[in-house]
CSV table of C-alpha atoms and ligand atoms in Angstrom, one decimal:
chain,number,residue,atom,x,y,z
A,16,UNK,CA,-29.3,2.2,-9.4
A,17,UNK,CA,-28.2,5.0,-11.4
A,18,UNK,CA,-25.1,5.4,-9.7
A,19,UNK,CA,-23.6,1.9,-10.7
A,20,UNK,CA,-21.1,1.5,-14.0
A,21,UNK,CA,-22.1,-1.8,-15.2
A,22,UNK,CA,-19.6,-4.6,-16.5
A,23,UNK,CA,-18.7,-3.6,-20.4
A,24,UNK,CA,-17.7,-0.3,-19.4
A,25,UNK,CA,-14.5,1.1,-19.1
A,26,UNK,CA,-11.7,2.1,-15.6
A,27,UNK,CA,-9.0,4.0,-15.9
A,28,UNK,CA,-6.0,3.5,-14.0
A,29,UNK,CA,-3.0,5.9,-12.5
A,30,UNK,CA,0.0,4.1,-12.2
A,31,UNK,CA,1.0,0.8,-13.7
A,32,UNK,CA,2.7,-1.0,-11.7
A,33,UNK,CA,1.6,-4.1,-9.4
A,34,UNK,CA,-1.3,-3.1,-7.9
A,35,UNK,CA,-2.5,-1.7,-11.1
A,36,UNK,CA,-1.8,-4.8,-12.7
A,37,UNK,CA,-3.5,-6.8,-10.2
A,38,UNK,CA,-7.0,-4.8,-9.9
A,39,UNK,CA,-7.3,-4.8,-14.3
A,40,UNK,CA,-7.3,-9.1,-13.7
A,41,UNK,CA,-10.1,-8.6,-11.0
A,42,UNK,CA,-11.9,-5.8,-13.5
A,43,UNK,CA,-11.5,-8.2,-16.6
A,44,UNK,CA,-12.6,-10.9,-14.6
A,45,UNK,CA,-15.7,-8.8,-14.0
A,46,UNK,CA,-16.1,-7.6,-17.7
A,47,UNK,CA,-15.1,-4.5,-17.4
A,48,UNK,CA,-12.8,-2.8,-19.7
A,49,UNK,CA,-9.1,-1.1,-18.5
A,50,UNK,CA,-7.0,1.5,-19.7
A,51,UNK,CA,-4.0,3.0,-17.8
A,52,UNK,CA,-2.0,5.8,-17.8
A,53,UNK,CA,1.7,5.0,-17.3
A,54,UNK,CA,4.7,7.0,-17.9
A,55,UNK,CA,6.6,4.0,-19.2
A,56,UNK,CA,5.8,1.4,-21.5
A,57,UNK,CA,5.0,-2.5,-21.1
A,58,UNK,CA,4.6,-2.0,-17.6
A,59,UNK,CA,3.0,-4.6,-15.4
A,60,UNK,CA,-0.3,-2.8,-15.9
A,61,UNK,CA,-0.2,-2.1,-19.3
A,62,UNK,CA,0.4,-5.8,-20.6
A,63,UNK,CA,-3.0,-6.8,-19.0
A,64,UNK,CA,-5.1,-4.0,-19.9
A,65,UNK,CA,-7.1,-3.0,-23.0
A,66,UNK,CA,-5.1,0.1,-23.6
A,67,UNK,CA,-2.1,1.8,-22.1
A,68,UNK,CA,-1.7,5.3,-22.9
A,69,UNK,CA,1.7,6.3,-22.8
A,70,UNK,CA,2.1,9.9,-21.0
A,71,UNK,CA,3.8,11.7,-18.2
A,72,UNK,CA,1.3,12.3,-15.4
A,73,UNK,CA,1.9,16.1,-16.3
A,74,UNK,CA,0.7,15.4,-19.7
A,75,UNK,CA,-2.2,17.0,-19.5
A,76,UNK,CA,-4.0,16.6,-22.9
A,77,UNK,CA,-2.9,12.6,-22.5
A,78,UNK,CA,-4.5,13.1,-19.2
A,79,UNK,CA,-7.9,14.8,-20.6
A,80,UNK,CA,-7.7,11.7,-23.5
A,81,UNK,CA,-7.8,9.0,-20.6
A,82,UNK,CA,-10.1,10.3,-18.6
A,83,UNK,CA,-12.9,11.0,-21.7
A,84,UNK,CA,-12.4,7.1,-22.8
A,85,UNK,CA,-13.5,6.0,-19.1
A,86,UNK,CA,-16.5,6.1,-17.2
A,87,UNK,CA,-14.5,6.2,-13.8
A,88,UNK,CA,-10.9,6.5,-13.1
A,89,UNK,CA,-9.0,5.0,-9.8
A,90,UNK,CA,-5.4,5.2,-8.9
A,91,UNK,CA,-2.6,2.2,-7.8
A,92,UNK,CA,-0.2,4.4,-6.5
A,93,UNK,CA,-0.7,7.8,-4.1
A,94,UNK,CA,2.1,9.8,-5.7
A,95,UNK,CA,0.3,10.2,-9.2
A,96,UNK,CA,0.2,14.3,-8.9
A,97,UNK,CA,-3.2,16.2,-7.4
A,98,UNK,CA,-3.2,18.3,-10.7
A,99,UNK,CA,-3.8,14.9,-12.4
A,100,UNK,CA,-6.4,14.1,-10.3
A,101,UNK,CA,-8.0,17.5,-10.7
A,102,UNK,CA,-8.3,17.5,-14.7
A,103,UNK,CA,-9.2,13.8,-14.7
A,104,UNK,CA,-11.9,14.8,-12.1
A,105,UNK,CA,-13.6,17.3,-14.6
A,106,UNK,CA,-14.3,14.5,-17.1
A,107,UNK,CA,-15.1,11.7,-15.3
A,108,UNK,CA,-15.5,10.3,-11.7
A,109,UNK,CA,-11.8,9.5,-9.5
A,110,UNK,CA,-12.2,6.9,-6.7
A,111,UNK,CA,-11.2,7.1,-4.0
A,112,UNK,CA,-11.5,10.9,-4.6
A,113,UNK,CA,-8.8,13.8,-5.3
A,114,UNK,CA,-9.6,15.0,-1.6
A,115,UNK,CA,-8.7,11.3,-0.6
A,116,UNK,CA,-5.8,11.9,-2.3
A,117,UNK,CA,-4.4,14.8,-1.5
A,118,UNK,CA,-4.5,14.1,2.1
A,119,UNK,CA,-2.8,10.7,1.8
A,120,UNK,CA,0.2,11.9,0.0
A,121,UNK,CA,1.4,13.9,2.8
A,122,UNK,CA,2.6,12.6,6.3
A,123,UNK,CA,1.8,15.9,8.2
A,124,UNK,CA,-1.6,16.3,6.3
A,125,UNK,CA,-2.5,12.5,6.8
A,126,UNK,CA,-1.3,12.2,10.7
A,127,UNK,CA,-2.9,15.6,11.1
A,128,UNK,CA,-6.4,14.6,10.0
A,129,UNK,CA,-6.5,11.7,12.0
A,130,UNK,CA,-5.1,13.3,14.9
A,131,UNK,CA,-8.2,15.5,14.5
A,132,UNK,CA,-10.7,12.6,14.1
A,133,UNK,CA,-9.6,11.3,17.1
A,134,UNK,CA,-7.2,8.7,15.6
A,135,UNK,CA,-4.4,7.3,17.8
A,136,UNK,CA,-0.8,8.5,15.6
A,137,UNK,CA,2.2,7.9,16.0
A,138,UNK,CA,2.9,11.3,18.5
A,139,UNK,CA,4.2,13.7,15.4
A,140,UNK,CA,5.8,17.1,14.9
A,141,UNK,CA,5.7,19.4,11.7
A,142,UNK,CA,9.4,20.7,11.2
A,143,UNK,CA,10.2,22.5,8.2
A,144,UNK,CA,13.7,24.0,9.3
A,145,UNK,CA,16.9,22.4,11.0
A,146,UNK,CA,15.9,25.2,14.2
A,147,UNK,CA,12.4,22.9,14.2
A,148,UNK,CA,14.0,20.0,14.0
A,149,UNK,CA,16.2,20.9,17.3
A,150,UNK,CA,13.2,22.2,19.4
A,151,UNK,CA,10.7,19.3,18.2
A,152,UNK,CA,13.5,17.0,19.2
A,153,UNK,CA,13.7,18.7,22.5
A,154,UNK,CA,9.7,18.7,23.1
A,155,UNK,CA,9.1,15.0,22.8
A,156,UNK,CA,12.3,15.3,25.7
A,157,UNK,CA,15.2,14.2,23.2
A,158,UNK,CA,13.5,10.9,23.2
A,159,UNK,CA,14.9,8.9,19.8
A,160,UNK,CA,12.5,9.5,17.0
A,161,UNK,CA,12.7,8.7,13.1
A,162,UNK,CA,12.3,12.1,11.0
A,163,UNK,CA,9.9,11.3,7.5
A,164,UNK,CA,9.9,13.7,4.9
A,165,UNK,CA,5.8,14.4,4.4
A,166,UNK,CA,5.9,13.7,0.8
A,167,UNK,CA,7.4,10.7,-1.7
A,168,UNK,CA,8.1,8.4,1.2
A,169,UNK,CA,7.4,4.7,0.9
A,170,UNK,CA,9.2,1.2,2.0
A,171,UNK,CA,11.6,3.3,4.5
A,172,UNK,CA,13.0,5.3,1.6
A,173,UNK,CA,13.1,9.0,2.7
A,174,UNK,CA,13.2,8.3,6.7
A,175,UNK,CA,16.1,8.7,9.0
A,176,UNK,CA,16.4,7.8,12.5
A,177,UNK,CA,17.4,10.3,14.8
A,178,UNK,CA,18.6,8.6,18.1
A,179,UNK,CA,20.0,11.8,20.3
A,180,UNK,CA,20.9,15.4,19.6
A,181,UNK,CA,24.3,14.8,17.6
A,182,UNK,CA,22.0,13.1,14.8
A,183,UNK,CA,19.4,16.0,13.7
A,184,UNK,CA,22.1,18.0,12.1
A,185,UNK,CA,23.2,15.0,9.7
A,186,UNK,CA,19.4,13.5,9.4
A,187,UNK,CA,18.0,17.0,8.3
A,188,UNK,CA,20.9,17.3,6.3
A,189,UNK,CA,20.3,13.4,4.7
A,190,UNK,CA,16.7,14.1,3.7
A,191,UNK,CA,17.3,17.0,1.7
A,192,UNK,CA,13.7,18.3,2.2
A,193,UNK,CA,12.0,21.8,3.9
A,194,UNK,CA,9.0,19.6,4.6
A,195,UNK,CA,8.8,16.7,7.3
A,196,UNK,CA,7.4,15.5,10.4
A,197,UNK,CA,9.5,13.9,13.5
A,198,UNK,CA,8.0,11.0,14.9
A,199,UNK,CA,8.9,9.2,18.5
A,200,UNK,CA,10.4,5.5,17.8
A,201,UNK,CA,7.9,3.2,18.7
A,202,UNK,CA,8.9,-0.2,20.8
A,203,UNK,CA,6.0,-1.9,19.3
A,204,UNK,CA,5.5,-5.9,20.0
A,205,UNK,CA,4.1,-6.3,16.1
A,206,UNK,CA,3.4,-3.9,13.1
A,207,UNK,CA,-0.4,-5.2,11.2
A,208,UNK,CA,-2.5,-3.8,8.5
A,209,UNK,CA,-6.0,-3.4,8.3
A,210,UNK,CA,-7.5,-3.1,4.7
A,211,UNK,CA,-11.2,-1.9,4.3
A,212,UNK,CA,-13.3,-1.3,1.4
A,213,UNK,CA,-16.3,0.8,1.5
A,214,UNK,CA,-18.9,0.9,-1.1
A,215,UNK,CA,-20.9,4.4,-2.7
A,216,UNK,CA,-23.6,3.6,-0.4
A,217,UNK,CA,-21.2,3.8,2.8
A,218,UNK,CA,-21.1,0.0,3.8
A,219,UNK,CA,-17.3,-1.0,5.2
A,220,UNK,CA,-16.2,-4.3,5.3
A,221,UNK,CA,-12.6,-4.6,6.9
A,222,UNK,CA,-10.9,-7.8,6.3
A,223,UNK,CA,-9.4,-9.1,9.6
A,224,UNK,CA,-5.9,-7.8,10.9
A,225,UNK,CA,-3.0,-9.1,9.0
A,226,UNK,CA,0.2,-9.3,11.0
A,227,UNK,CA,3.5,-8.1,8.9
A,228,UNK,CA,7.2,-8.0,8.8
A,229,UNK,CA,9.7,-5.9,7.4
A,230,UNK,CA,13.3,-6.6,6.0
A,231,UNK,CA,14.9,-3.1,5.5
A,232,UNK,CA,11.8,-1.5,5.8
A,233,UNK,CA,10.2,-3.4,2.9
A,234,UNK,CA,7.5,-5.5,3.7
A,235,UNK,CA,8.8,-9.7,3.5
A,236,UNK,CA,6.0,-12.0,5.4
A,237,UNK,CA,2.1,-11.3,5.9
A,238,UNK,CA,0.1,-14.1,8.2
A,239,UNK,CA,-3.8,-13.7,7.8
A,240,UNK,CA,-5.2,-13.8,10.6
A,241,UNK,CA,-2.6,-11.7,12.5
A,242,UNK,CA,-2.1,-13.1,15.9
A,243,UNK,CA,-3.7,-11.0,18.3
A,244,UNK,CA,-5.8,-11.1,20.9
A,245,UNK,CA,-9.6,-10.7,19.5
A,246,UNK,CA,-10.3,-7.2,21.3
A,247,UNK,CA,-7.4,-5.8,19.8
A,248,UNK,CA,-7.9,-7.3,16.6
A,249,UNK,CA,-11.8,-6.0,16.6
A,250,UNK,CA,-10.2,-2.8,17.9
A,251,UNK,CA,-8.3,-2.5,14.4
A,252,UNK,CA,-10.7,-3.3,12.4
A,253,UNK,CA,-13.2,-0.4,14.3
A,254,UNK,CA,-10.5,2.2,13.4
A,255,UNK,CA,-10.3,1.4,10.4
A,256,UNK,CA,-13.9,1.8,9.2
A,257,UNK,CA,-13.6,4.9,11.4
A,258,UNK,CA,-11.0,6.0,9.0
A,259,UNK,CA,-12.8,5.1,5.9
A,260,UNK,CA,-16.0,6.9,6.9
A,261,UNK,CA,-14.2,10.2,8.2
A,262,UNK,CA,-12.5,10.5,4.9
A,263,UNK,CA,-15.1,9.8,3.2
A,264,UNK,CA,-13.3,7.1,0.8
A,265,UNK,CA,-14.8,5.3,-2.0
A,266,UNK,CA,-12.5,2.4,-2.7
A,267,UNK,CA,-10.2,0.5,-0.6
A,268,UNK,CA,-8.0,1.6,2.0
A,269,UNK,CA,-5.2,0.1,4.2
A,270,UNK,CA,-4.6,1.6,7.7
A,271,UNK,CA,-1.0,0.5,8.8
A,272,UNK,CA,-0.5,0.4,12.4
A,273,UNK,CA,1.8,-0.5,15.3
A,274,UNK,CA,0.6,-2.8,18.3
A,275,UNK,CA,2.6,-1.8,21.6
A,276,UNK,CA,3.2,-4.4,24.4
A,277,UNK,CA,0.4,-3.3,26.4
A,278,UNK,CA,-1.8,-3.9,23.3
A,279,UNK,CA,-1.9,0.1,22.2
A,280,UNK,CA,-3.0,0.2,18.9
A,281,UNK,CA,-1.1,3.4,17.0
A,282,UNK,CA,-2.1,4.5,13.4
A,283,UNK,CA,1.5,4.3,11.1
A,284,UNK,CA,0.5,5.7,8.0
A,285,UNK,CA,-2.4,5.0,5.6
A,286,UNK,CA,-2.4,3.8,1.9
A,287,UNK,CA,-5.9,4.7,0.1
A,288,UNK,CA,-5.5,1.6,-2.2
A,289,UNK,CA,-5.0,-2.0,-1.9
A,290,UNK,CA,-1.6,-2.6,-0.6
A,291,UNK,CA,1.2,-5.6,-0.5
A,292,UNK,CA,-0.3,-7.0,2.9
A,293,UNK,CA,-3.5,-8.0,1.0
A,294,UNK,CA,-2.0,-9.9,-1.7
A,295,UNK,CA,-3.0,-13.2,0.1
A,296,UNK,CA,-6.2,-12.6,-0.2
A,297,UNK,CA,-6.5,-13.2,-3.8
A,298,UNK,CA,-6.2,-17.1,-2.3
A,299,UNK,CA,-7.5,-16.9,0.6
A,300,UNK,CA,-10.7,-15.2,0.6
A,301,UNK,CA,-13.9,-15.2,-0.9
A,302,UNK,CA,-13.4,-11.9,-2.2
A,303,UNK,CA,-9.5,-10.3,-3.0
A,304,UNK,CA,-9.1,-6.5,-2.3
A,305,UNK,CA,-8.9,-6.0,-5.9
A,306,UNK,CA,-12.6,-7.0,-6.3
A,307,UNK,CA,-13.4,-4.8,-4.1
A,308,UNK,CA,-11.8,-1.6,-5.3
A,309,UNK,CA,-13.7,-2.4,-8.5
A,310,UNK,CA,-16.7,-3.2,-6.6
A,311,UNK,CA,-16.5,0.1,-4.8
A,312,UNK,CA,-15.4,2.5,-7.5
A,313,UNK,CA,-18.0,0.8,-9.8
A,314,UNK,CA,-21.3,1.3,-7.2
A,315,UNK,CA,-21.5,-2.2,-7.2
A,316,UNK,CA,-22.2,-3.7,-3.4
A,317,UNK,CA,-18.8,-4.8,-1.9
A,318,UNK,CA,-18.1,-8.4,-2.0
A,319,UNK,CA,-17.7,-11.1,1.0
A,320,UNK,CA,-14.7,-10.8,3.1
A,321,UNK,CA,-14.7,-14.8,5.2
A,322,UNK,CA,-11.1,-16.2,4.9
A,323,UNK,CA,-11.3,-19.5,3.6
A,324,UNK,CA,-8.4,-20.9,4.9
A,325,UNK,CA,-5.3,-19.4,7.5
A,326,UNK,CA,-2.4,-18.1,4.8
A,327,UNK,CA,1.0,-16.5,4.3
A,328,UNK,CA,2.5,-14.3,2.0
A,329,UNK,CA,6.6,-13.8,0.6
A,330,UNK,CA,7.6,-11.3,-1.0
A,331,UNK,CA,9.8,-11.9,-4.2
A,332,UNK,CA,12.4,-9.5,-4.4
A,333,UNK,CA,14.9,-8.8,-7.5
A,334,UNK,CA,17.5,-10.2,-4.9
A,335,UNK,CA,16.4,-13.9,-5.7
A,336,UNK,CA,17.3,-13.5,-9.5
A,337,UNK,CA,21.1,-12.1,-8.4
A,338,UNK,CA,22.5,-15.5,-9.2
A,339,UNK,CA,20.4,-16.0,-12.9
A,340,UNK,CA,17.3,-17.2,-13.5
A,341,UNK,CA,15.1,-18.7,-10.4
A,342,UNK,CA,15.2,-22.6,-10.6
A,343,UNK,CA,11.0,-22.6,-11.5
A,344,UNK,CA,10.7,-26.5,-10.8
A,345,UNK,CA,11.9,-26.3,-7.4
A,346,UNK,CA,9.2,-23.3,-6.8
A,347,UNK,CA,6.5,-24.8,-8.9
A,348,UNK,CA,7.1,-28.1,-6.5
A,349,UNK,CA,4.9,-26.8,-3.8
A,350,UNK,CA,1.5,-27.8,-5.0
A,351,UNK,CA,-0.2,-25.9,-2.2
A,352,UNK,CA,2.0,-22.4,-3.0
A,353,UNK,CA,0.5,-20.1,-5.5
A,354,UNK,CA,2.9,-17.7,-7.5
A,355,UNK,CA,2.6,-15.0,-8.9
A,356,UNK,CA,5.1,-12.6,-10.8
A,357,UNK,CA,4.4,-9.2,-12.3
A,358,UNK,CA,5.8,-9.1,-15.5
A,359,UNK,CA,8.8,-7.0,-14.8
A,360,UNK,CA,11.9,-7.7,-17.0
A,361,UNK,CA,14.6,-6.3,-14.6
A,362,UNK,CA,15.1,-7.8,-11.3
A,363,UNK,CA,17.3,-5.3,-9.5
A,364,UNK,CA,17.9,-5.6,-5.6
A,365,UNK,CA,14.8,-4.4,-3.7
A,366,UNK,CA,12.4,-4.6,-6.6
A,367,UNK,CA,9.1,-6.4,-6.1
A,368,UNK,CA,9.0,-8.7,-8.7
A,369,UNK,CA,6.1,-11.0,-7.2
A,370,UNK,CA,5.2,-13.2,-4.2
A,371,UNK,CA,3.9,-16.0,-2.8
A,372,UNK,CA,1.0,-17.7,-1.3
A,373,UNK,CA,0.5,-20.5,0.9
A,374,UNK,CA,-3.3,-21.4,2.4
A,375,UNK,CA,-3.2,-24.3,5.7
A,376,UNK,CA,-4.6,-25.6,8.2
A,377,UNK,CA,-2.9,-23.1,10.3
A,378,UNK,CA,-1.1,-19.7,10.0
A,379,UNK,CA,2.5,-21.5,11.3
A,380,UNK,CA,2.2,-24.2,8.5
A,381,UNK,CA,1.3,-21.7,6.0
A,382,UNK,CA,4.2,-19.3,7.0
A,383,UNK,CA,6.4,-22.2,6.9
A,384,UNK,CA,5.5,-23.6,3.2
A,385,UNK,CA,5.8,-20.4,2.0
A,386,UNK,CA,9.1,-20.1,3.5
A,387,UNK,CA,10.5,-23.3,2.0
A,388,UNK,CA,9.1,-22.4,-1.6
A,389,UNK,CA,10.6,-19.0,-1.2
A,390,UNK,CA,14.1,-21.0,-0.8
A,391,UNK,CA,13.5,-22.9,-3.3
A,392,UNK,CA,14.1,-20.1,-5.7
A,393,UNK,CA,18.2,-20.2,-4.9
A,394,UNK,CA,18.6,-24.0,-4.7
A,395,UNK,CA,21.1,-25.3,-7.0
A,396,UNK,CA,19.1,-26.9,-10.0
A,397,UNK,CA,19.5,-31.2,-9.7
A,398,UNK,CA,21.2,-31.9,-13.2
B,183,AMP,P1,6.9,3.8,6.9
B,183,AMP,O1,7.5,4.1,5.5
B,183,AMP,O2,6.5,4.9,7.7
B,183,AMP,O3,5.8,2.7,6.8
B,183,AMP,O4,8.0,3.0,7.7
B,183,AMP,C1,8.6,1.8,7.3
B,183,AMP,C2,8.9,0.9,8.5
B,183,AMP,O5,9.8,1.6,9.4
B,183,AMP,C3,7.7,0.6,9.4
B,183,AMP,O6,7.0,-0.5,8.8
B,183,AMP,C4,8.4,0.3,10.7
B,183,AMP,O7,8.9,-1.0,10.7
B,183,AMP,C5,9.5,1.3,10.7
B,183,AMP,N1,9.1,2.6,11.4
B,183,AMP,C6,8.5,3.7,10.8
B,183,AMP,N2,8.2,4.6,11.7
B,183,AMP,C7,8.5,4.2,12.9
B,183,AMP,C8,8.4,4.6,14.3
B,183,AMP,N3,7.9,5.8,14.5
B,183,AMP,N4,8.8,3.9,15.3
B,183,AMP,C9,9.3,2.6,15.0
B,183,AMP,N5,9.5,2.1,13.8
B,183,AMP,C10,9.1,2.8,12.7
């Protein structure tokens, strides 16, 4: 009982983007209160929460003012700085914790752990030098590989592939790092996500296995369920309250994997919040991953996970506004397709601006509505 911080008190919030903006609708919702910490102002976060405090993460007396108006602090975003975490930490309680953290926001730290728990990775190499580079290269038997620096990666940015020996000088050169990890290319048949929450207490509940793909590395179309043979499917969803557990996470967590053709299931990377893939489930399930990072982070017992109906998310990318504003009545003329939009006033190529939902009687229809409305933001307006 005495571990639970009832609706009417107050999160904080790291980062204020999105996600951030996204878990303060399922904490008001709740009645709980939200203020977040962003380094810029009238961020996507900020305009739907009770206070944003305006502060570099380095800030540290802003940081100590935050975390003293809060009864528990969570993060939206895995590169807010472990020095943050650690003063926030001495006022009040961070979920998922700094430990969860810090191991997150670096590839050879993360792959490393779950190496050690007995996680199947990606096979990985620690190279710090262009000499490690050449004899990593050479151990996985100059097999082509993509080479990740172990920090500030996300949506393919800082990751190079390296092909055959004539690449490494260039790629090391590219990344402009002392810190990395080479990684063999995967010929996967599909890429999925698994998002879990677990609760103080220690109960998981793993939504089922979306399947995902990628447009220049930045994630364009979930389906939910993925389409996988059950085993596999159940498989995913093991590992992923195995990860949880081992890391002893409070919050939510998504566990990105590859699926070879013989139905391998490899661990990509991990993100120890909710993450783009779960977006549909704000329509589609009984309870959305934002509900269940305030659940978890607030002792409350986590919420139901039962899809209510097959779904698909878009992506809306900055790219859709290149020739002037969207044409809304075209969008909005998909009564089954939900949209939602983040506040964000420029729409610059790449940017996530918002995304899409359609729920149907099956994952193909879904993917196709979703698909339509999405081109319906370009068509040429009727007048
Ligand atoms: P990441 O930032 O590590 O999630 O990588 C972004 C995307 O690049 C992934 O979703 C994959 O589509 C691709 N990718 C990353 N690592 C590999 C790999 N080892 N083998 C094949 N494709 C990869």
């Amino acid at each position: 009982m005495t571990d639970i911080i009832s609706p009417g008190s107050t999160i904080g919030v790291l980062g204020s983007g999105q996600l951030g903006r996204m878990f303060a609708i399922a904490a008001r919702r709740l009645g709980y209160r939200v203020h977040v910490l962003s380094p810029d102002q009238d961020t996507p976060t900020g305009q739907v929460a009770d206070l944003e405090i305006n502060a570099d993460y380095l800030d540290l007396d802003a940081i100590e003012r935050l975390a003293r108006s809060v009864d528990v602090v969570s993060f939206e975003f895995e590169n807010v700085p472990f020095e943050t975490v650690q003063v926030v930490e001495r006022f009040a309680p961070v979920r998922p914790s700094g430990n969860v953290l810090h191991i997150t926001q670096n590839r050879w730290r993360e792959k490393s752990f779950l190496k050690q728990a007995g996680i199947p990775v990606t096979p990985f190499q620690h190279v710090q030098s262009l000499d490690e580079l050449k004899r990593a290269f050479a151990n996985q038997k100059n097999r082509p590989g993509v080479l990740k620096t172990s920090s500030w990666g996300y949506d393919g940015k800082g990751q190079v592939p390296v092909r055959g020996v004539n690449d490494l000088e260039n790629a090391w050169k590219s990344l402009q790092t002392d810190d990395a990890i080479l990684e063999e290319f995967i010929d996967f048949s599909c890429e999925i996500s698994v998002i879990a929450a677990r609760s103080i207490k220690g109960d998981v509940a793993a939504y089922q296995p979306f399947g995902n793909t990628h447009q220049n590395h930045i994630l364009d179309i979930t389906v939910s369920p993925a389409q996988l043979p059950a085993s596999v499917a159940a498989q995913a969803e093991h590992i992923a309250g195995q990860v949880l557990t081992q890391l002893n996470v409070v919050g939510v967590l998504c566990v990105e994997f590859f699926v070879t053709y013989d139905g391998q299931l490899l661990v990509n990377e991990l993100a120890p919040r909710p993450h783009n893939s779960g977006h549909l489930t704000i329509d589609a399930h009984v309870s959305c991953q934002f509900e269940q990072q305030v659940r978890a982070v607030c002792g409350l017992p986590l919420g139901s996970i039962r899809q209510l109906r097959p779904a698909a998310m878009a992506n809306l990318l900055g790219d859709l506004w290149s020739d002037g504003e969207p044409n809304w009545d075209a969008v909005c003329g998909f009564p089954e397709v939900k949209l939602h939009l983040y506040g964000k006033q420029h729409p610059r190529p790449g940017r996530k601006m918002g995304h899409l939902v359609a729920t149907a009687d099956s994952v193909e229809q879904a993917q196709a509505i979703v698909q339509d409305a999405r081109n319906a933001f370009t068509a040429k307006t009727s007048a």
